Coordinates of C-alpha atoms and ligand atoms in Angstrom, one line a residue:
Chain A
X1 CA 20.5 -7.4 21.0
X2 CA 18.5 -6.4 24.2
X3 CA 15.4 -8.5 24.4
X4 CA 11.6 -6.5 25.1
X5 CA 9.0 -7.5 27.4
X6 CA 5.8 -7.2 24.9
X7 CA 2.1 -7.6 25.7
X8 CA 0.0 -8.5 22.6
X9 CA -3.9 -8.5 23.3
X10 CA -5.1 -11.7 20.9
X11 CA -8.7 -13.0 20.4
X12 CA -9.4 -11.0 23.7
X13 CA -6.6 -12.2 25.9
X14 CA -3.2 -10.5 26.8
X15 CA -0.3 -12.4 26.1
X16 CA 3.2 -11.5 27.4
X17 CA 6.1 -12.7 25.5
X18 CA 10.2 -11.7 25.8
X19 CA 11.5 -11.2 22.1
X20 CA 14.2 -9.3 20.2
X21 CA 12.7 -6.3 18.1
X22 CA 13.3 -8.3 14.9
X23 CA 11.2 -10.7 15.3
X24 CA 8.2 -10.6 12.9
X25 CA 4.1 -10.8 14.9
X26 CA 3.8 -14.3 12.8
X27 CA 6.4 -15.9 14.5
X28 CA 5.9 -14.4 17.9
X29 CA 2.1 -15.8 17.7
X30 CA 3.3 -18.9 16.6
X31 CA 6.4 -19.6 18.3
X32 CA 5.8 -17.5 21.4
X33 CA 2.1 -18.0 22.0
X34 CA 1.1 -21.1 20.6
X35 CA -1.3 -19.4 18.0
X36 CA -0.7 -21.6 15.0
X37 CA -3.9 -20.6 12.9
X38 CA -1.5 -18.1 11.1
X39 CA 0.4 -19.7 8.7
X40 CA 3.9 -19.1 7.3
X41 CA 3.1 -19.5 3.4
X42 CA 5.7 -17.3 1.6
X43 CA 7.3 -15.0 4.3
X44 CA 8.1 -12.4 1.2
X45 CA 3.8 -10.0 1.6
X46 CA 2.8 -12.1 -0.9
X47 CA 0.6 -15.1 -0.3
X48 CA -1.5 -13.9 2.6
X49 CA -1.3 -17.2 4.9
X50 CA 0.0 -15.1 7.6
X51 CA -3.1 -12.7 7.7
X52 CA -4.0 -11.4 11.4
X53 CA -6.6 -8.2 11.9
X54 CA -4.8 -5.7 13.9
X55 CA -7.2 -3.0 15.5
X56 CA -9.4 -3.2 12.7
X57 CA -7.3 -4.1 9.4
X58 CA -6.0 -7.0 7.6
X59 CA -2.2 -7.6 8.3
X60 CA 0.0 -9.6 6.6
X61 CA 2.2 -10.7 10.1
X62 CA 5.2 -11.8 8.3
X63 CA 5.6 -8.0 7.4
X64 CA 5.2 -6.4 10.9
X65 CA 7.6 -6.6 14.3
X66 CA 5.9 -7.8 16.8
X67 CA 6.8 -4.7 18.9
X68 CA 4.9 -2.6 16.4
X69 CA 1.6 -4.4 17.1
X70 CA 1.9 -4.0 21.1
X71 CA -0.8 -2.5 22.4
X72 CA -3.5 -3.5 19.3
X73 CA -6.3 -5.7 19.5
X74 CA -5.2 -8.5 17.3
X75 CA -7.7 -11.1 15.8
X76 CA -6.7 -14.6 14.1
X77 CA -8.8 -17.3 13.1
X78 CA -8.6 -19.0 16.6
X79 CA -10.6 -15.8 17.5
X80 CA -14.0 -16.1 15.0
X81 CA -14.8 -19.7 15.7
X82 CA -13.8 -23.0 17.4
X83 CA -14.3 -26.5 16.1
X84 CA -17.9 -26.7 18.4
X85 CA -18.7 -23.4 16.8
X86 CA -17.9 -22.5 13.8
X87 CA -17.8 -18.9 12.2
X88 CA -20.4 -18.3 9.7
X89 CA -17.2 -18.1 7.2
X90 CA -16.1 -21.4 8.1
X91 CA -19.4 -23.0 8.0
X92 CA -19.5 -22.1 4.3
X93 CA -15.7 -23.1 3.4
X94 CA -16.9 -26.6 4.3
X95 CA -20.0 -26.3 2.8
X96 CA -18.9 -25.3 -1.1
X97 CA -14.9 -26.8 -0.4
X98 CA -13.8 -23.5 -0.2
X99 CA -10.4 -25.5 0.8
X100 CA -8.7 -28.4 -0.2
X101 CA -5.0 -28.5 1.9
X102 CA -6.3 -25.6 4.0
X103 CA -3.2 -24.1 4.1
X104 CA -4.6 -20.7 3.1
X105 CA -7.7 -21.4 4.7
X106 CA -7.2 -18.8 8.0
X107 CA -6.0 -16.0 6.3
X108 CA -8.7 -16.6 3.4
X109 CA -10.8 -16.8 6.6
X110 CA -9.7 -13.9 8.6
X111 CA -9.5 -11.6 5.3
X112 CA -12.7 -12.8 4.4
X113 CA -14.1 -11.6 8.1
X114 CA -12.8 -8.5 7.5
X115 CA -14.2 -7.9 3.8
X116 CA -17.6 -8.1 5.0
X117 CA -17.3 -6.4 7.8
X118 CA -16.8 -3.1 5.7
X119 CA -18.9 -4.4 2.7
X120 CA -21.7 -6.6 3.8
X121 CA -23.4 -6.9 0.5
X122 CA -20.1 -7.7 -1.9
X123 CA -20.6 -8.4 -5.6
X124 CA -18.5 -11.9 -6.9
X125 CA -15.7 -8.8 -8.1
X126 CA -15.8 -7.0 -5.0
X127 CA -14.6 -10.6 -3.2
X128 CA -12.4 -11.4 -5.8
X129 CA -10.7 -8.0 -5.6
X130 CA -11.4 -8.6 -1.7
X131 CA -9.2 -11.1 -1.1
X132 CA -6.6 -10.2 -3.9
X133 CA -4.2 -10.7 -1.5
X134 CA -4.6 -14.5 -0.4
X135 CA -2.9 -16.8 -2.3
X136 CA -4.8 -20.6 -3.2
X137 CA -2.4 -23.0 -5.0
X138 CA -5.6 -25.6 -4.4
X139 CA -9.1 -24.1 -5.0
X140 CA -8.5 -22.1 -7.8
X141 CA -10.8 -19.7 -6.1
X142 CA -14.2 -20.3 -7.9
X143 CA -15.3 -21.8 -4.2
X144 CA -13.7 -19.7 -1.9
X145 CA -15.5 -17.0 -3.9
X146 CA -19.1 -19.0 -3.1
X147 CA -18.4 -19.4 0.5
X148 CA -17.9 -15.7 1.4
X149 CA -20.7 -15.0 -1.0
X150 CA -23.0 -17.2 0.5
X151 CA -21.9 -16.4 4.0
X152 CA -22.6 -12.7 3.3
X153 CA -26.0 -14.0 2.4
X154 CA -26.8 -15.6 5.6
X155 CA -25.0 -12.9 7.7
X156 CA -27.3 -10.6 5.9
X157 CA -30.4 -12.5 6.5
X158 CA -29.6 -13.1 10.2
X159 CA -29.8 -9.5 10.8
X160 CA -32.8 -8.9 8.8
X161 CA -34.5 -11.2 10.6
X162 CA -32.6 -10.4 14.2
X163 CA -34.5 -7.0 12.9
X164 CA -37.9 -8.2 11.8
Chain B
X1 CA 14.2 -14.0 6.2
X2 CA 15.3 -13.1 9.6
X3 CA 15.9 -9.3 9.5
X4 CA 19.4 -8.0 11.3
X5 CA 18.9 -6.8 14.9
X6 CA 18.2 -3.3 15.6
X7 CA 16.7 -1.2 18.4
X8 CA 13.2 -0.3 18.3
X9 CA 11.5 3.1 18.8
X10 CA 7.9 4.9 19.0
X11 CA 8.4 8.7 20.1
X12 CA 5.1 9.9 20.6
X13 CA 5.4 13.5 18.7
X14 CA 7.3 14.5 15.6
X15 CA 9.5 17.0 17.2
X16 CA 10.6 13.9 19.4
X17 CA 10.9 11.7 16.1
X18 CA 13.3 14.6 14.7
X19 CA 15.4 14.7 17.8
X20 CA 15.8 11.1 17.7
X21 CA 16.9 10.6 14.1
X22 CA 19.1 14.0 14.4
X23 CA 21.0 11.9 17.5
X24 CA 20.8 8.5 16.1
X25 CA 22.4 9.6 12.5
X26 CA 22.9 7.8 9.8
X27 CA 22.1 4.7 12.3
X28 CA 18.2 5.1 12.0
X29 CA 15.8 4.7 9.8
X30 CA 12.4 5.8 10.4
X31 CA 9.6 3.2 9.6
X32 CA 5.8 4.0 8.5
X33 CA 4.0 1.0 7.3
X34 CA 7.0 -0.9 6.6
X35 CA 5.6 -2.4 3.7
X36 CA 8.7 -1.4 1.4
X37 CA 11.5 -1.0 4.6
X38 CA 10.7 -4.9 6.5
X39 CA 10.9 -7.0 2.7
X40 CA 14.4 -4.4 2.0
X41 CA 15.3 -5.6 5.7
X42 CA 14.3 -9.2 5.3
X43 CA 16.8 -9.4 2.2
X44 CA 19.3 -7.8 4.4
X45 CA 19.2 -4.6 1.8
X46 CA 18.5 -2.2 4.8
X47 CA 20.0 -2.8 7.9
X48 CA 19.4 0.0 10.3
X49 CA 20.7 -0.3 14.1
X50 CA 17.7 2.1 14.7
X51 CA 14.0 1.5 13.5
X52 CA 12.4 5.0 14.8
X53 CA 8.7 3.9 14.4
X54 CA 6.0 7.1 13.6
X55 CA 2.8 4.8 14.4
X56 CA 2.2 6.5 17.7
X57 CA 2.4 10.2 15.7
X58 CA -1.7 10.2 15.2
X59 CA -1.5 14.1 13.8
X60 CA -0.1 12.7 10.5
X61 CA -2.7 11.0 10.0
X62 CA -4.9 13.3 8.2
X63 CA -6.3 14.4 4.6
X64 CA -7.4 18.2 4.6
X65 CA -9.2 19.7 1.8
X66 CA -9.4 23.6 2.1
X67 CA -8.8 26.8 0.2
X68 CA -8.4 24.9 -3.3
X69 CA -5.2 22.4 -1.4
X70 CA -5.7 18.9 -0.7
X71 CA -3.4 18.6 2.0
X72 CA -2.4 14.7 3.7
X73 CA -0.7 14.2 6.2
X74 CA 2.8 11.3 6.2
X75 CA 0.9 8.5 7.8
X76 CA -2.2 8.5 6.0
X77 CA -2.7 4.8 4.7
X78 CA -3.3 3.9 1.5
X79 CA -6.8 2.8 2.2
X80 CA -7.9 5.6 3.8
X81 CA -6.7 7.2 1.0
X82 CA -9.2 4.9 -0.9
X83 CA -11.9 5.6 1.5
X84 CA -11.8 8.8 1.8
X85 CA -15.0 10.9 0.8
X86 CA -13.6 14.6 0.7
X87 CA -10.3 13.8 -1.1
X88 CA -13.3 11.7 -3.6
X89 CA -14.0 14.7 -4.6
X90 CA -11.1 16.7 -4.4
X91 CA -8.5 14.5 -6.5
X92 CA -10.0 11.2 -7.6
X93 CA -7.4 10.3 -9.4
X94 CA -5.9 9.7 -5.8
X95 CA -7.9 6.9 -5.5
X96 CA -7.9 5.6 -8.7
X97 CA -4.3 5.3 -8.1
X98 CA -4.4 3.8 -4.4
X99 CA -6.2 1.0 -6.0
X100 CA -3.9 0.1 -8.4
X101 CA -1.4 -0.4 -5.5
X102 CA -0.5 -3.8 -4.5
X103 CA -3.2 -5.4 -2.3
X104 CA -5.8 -4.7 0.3
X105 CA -3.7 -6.1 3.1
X106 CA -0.8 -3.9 2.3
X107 CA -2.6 -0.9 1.8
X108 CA -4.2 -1.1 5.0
X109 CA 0.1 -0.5 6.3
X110 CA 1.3 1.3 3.3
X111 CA 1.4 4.7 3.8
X112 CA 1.6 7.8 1.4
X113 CA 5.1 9.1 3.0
X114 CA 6.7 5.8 2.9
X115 CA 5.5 5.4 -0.6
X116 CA 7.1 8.6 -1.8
X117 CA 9.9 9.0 0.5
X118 CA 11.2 5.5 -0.2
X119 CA 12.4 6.3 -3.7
X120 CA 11.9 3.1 -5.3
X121 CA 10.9 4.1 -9.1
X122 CA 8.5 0.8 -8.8
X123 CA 6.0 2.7 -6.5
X124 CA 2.9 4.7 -7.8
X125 CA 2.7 8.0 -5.9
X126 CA 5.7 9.2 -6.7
X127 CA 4.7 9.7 -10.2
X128 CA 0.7 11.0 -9.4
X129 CA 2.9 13.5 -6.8
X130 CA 4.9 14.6 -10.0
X131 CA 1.7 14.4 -12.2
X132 CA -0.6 16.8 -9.8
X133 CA 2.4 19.3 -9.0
X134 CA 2.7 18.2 -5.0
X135 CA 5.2 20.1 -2.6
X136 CA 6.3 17.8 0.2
X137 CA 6.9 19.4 3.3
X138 CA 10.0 18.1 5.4
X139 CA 11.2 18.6 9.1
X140 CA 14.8 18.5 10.0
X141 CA 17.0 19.7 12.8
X142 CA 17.3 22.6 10.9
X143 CA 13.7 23.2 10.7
X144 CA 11.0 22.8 8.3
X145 CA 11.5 23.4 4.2
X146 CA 9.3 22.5 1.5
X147 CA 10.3 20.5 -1.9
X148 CA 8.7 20.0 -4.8
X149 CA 7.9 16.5 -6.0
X150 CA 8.8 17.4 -9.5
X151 CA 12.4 18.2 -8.1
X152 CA 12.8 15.4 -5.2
X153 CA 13.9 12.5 -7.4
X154 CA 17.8 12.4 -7.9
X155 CA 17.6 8.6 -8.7
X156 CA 16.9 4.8 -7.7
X157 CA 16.9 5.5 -3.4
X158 CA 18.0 8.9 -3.8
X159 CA 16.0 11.6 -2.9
X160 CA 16.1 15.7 -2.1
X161 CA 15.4 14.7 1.6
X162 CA 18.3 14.5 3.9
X163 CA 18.4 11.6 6.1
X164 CA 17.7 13.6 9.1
X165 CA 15.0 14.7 7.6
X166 CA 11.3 13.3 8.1
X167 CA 8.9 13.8 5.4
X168 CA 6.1 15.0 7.2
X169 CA 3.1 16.4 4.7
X170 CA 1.9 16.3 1.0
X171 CA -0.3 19.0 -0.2
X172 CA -1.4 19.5 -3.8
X173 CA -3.9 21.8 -5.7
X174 CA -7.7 20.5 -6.0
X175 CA -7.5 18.7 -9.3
X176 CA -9.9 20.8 -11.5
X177 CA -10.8 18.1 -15.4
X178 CA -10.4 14.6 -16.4
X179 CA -8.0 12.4 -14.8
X180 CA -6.6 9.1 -14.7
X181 CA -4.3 6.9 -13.7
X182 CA -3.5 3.9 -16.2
X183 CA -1.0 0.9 -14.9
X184 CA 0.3 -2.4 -16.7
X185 CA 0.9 -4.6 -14.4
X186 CA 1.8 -8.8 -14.4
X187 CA -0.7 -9.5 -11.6
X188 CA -2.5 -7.7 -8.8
X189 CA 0.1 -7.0 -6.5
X190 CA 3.0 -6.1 -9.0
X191 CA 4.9 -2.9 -9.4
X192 CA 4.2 -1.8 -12.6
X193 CA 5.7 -2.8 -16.5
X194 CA 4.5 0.4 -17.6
X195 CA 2.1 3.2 -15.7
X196 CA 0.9 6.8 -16.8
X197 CA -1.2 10.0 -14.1
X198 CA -2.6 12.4 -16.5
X199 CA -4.9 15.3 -15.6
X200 CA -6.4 17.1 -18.4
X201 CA -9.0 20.1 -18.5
X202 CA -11.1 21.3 -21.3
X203 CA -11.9 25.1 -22.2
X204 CA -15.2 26.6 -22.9
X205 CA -13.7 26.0 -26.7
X206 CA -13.8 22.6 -26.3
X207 CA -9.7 22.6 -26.6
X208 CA -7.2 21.3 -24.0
X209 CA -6.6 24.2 -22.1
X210 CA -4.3 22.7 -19.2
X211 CA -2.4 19.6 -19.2
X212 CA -0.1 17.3 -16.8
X213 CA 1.9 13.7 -17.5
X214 CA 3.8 11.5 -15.4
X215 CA 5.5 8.2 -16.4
X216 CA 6.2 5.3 -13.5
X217 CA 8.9 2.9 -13.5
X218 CA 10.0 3.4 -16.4
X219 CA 13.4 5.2 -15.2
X220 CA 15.4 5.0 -12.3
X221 CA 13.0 7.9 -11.0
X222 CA 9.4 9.0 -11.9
X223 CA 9.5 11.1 -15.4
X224 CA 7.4 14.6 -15.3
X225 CA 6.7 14.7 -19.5
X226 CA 7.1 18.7 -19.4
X227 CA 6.9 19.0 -23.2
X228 CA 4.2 16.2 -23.9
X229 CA 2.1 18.5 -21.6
X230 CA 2.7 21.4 -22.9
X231 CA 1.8 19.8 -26.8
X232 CA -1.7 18.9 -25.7
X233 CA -2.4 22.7 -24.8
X234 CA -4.2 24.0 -27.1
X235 CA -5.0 21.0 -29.1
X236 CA -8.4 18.8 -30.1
X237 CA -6.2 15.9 -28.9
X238 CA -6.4 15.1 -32.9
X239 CA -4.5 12.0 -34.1
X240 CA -1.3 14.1 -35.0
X241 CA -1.2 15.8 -31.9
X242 CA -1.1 12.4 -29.5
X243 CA 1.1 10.8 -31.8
X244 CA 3.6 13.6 -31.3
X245 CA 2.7 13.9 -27.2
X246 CA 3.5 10.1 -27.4
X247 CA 6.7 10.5 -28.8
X248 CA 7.8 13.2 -26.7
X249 CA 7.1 10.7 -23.6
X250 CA 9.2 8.1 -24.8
X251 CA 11.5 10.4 -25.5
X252 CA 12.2 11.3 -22.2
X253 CA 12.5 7.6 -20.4
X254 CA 14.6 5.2 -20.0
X255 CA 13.5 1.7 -19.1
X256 CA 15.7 -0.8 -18.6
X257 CA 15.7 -4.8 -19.3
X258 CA 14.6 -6.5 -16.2
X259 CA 11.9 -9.5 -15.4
X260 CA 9.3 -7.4 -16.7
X261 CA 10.5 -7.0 -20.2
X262 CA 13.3 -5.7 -22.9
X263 CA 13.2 -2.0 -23.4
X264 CA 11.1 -2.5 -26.5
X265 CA 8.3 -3.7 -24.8
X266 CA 8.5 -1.4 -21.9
X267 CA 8.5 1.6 -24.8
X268 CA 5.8 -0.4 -26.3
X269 CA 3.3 -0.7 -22.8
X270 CA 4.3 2.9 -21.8
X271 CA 2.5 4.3 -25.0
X272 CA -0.5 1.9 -24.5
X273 CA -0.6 3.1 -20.7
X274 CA -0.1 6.6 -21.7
X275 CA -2.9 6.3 -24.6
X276 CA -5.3 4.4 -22.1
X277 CA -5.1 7.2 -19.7
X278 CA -5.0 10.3 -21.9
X279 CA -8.4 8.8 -23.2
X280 CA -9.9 8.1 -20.3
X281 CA -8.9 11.4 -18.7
X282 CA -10.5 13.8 -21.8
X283 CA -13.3 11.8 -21.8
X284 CA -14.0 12.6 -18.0
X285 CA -12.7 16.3 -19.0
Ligands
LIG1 C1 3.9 -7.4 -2.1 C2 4.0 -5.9 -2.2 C3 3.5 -5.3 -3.4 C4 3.6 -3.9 -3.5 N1 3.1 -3.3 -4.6 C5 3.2 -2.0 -4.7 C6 2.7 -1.3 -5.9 O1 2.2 -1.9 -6.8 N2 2.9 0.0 -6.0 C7 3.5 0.8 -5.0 O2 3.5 2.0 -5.1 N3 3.9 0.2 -3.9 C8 3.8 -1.2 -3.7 N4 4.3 -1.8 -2.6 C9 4.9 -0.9 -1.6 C10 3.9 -0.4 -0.6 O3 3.0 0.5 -1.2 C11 4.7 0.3 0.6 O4 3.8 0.3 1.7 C12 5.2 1.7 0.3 O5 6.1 1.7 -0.7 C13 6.0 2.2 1.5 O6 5.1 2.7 2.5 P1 5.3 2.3 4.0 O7 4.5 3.2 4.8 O8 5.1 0.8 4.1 O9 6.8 2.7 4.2 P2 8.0 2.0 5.0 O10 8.3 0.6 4.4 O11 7.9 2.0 6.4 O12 9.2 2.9 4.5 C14 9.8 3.0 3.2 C15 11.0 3.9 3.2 O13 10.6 5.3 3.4 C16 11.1 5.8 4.6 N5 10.0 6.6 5.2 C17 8.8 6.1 5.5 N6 8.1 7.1 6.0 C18 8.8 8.2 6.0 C19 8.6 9.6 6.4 N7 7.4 10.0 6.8 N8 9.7 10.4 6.3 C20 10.9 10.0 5.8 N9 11.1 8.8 5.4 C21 10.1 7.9 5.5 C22 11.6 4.6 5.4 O14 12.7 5.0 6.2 C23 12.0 3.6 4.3 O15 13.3 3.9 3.8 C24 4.2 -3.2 -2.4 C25 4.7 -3.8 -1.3 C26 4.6 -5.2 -1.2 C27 5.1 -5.8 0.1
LIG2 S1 3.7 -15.6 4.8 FE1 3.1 -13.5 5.0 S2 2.3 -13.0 3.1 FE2 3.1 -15.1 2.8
LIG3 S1 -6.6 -24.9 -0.1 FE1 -4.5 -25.4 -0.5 S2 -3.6 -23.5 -0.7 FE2 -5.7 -23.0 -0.6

């Protein structure tokens, strides 16, 4: 099948890659453009290792072509923090072991970044429900759950006093 | 789970998506979120030479509420479905249902024509559709005809609309009374064991004065209880009354024997579902 020239824009940067239609966005960020942070977990939309944001919502990659997400601003964990500086959200996974293999750790993460994006002040159900859709075969959640409460709290703090 | 090969394309207008699958044939398949069509092509269920793609198509990507219709357009997401304030109002039980399906990531994709085009009997709206009395509105070469949801269902895949056909709107009347929508699922994430839409108003008497059931996944297409709706007109909703409405439900469906359970139990979970929500519904009547 004819290959496509595709340009994905990830963590702020345009990357061009040459792929067939078929291939799915995790393995074009993975295999293509060296973004590894995505995992491959289950490859069946079930376990949530492979979650990217794409203009604004929480994707499972392994269930999108990579020539549907050309032109959308893509976001993966690579893109909230780097091992000098961490993401609030990471900073808080360390803090309560919110991971133990950290193989779901960056879609945890990038869900996570997205959850309180459109509900800053989450209660432990709204998280739970929240990240629904990440699969931990480690944690067994209770810790996850503290991180992204407690890095709500400090997000939410920042800004109050950013404010004051 | 490599999908098959197949050429890719985004028209940017739906009279250019309706040429395209009217030339491409039997060839193409269109895809919305892909949340139902990618899994059926990872398994090598689907294989389509064609994927037409409507994500560029913006103007079906709307919910309208006006002159006593709710009217959403083919793309709309699940989770704008959630998040939606006027349709809140207008049907909650939309809502109440988007919530129930699978999980946040794939209702940010999953959209409300893919979920009721794609015929599977596992998927929600296809049932609420039947439940609320919705007319989908389809565009073919021929032109543009309206079908009822109550009469799209043929069976498991199979569907009223033609495959040149895009389903293009969903409109339904504002839901007036209680509602709900009750599912038993394994896990978040699951199609349902057993799930039940029911809308239910009350008269200045305090009786049932207008009533509407719909049964999911527990037949090879959503089940529209005519006859258990009709028993609750008119009633208190007194013991002998439900115990007859529940009969006439499971009556008219036919679950079969699969990971989720023997018939029995299916039987068995549909009443509790269909109790749950008749409940829940009268009490918000
Ligand atoms: C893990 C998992 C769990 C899920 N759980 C549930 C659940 O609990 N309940 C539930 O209801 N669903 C569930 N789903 C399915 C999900 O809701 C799908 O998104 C939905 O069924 C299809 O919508 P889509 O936009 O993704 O359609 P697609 O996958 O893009 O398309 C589905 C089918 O419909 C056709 N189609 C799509 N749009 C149109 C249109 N406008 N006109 C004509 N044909 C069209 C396509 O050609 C295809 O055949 C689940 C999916 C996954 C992966
Ligand atoms: S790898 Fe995508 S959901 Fe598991
Ligand atoms: S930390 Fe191992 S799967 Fe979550």
């Amino acid at each position: 099948m004819k290959k496509t020239n595709i340009t994905l824009n990830v963590n702020g940067q345009a990357h061009e890659a040459n792929v067939e239609p078929r291939e799915l966005l995790i393995h074009v960020l993975r295999d293509h453009m060296d973004i590894t942070g995505p995992h491959v977990g289950c490859e069946t939309s079930h376990c949530g290792a492979c979650t990217v944001e794409v203009d604004g919502r929480s994707v499972k990659s392994c269930t999108m072509f990579a020539v549907q997400a050309e032109g959308s601003e893509i976001t993966t964990v690579e893109g909230l923090g780097n091992p000098d500086k961490l993401h609030v959200l990471q900073e808080q996974f360390k803090e309560h072991h919110g991971l133990q293999c950290g193989f779901c750790t960056p879609g945890m993460i990038t869900r996570a970044h997205r959850l309180l994006l459109e509900n800053p002040t989450p209660t432990e159900d709204d998280v739970r429900f929240g990240i629904s859709g990440n699969l931990c075969r480690c944690t067994g959640y209770q810790n996850i759950v503290k991180a992204v409460l407690s890095a709500a709290d400090i997000i939410n703090n920042e800004t109050e006093e950013s404010l004051a | 789970m490599i999908p098959g090969n197949f050429e890719y394309h985004a028209p940017e207008s739906l009279p250019a998506a309706v040429g395209l699958l009217g030339e491409l044939g039997d060839d193409a398949r269109v895809i919305a979120g892909g949340h139902s069509l990618i899994p059926m092509m990872k398994l090598r269920l689907a294989m389509p030479e064609h994927l037409i793609d409507l994500r560029k198509i913006t103007d079906l990507d709307y919910i309208k509420v006006e002159g006593g219709t709710c009217t959403i357009g083919a793309m709309t997401t699940q989770h704008t479905l959630i998040n939606d304030a006027a349709l809140k109002t207008a049907a909650p039980i939309v809502a109440e249902t988007a919530l129930q399906v699978a999980d946040p990531q794939i209702r940010y994709q999953g959209t409300i024509g893919g979920n009721v085009a794609n015929g599977d009997p596992g998927n929600d709206f296809p049932g609420l559709m039947q439940c609320l009395d919705a007319t989908f509105t389809l565009e073919g070469p021929e032109g543009q005809r309206d079908v009822s949801a109550r009469e799209f269902y043929e069976a498991a895949y199979f569907t009223a609309r033609d495959d040149l056909e895009i389903l293009s709107a969903i409109a339904f009347p504002v839901c007036e009374g209680g509602y709900a929508y009750e599912k038993q699922k394994r896990k978040i994430g699951d199609y349902a064991t057993a799930a039940s839409a029911v809308l239910l108003s009350k008269g200045a008497d305090g009786m049932c004065s207008k009533a509407s059931i719909a049964m999911t996944n527990l037949a090879d297409t959503p089940i529209y209880c005519e006859d258990a709706s009709a028993l609750l007109v008119g009633s208190s909703l007194d013991a002998d009354t439900l115990a007859k409405v529940v009969t006439a439900c499971i009556d008219v469906i036919e679950p079969v024997d699969d990971n989720r359970g023997p018939v029995a139990f299916k039987k068995h979970a549909a009443s509790i579902v269909l109790k749950h929500a008749i409940d829940r519904a009268w009490s918000r009547a």
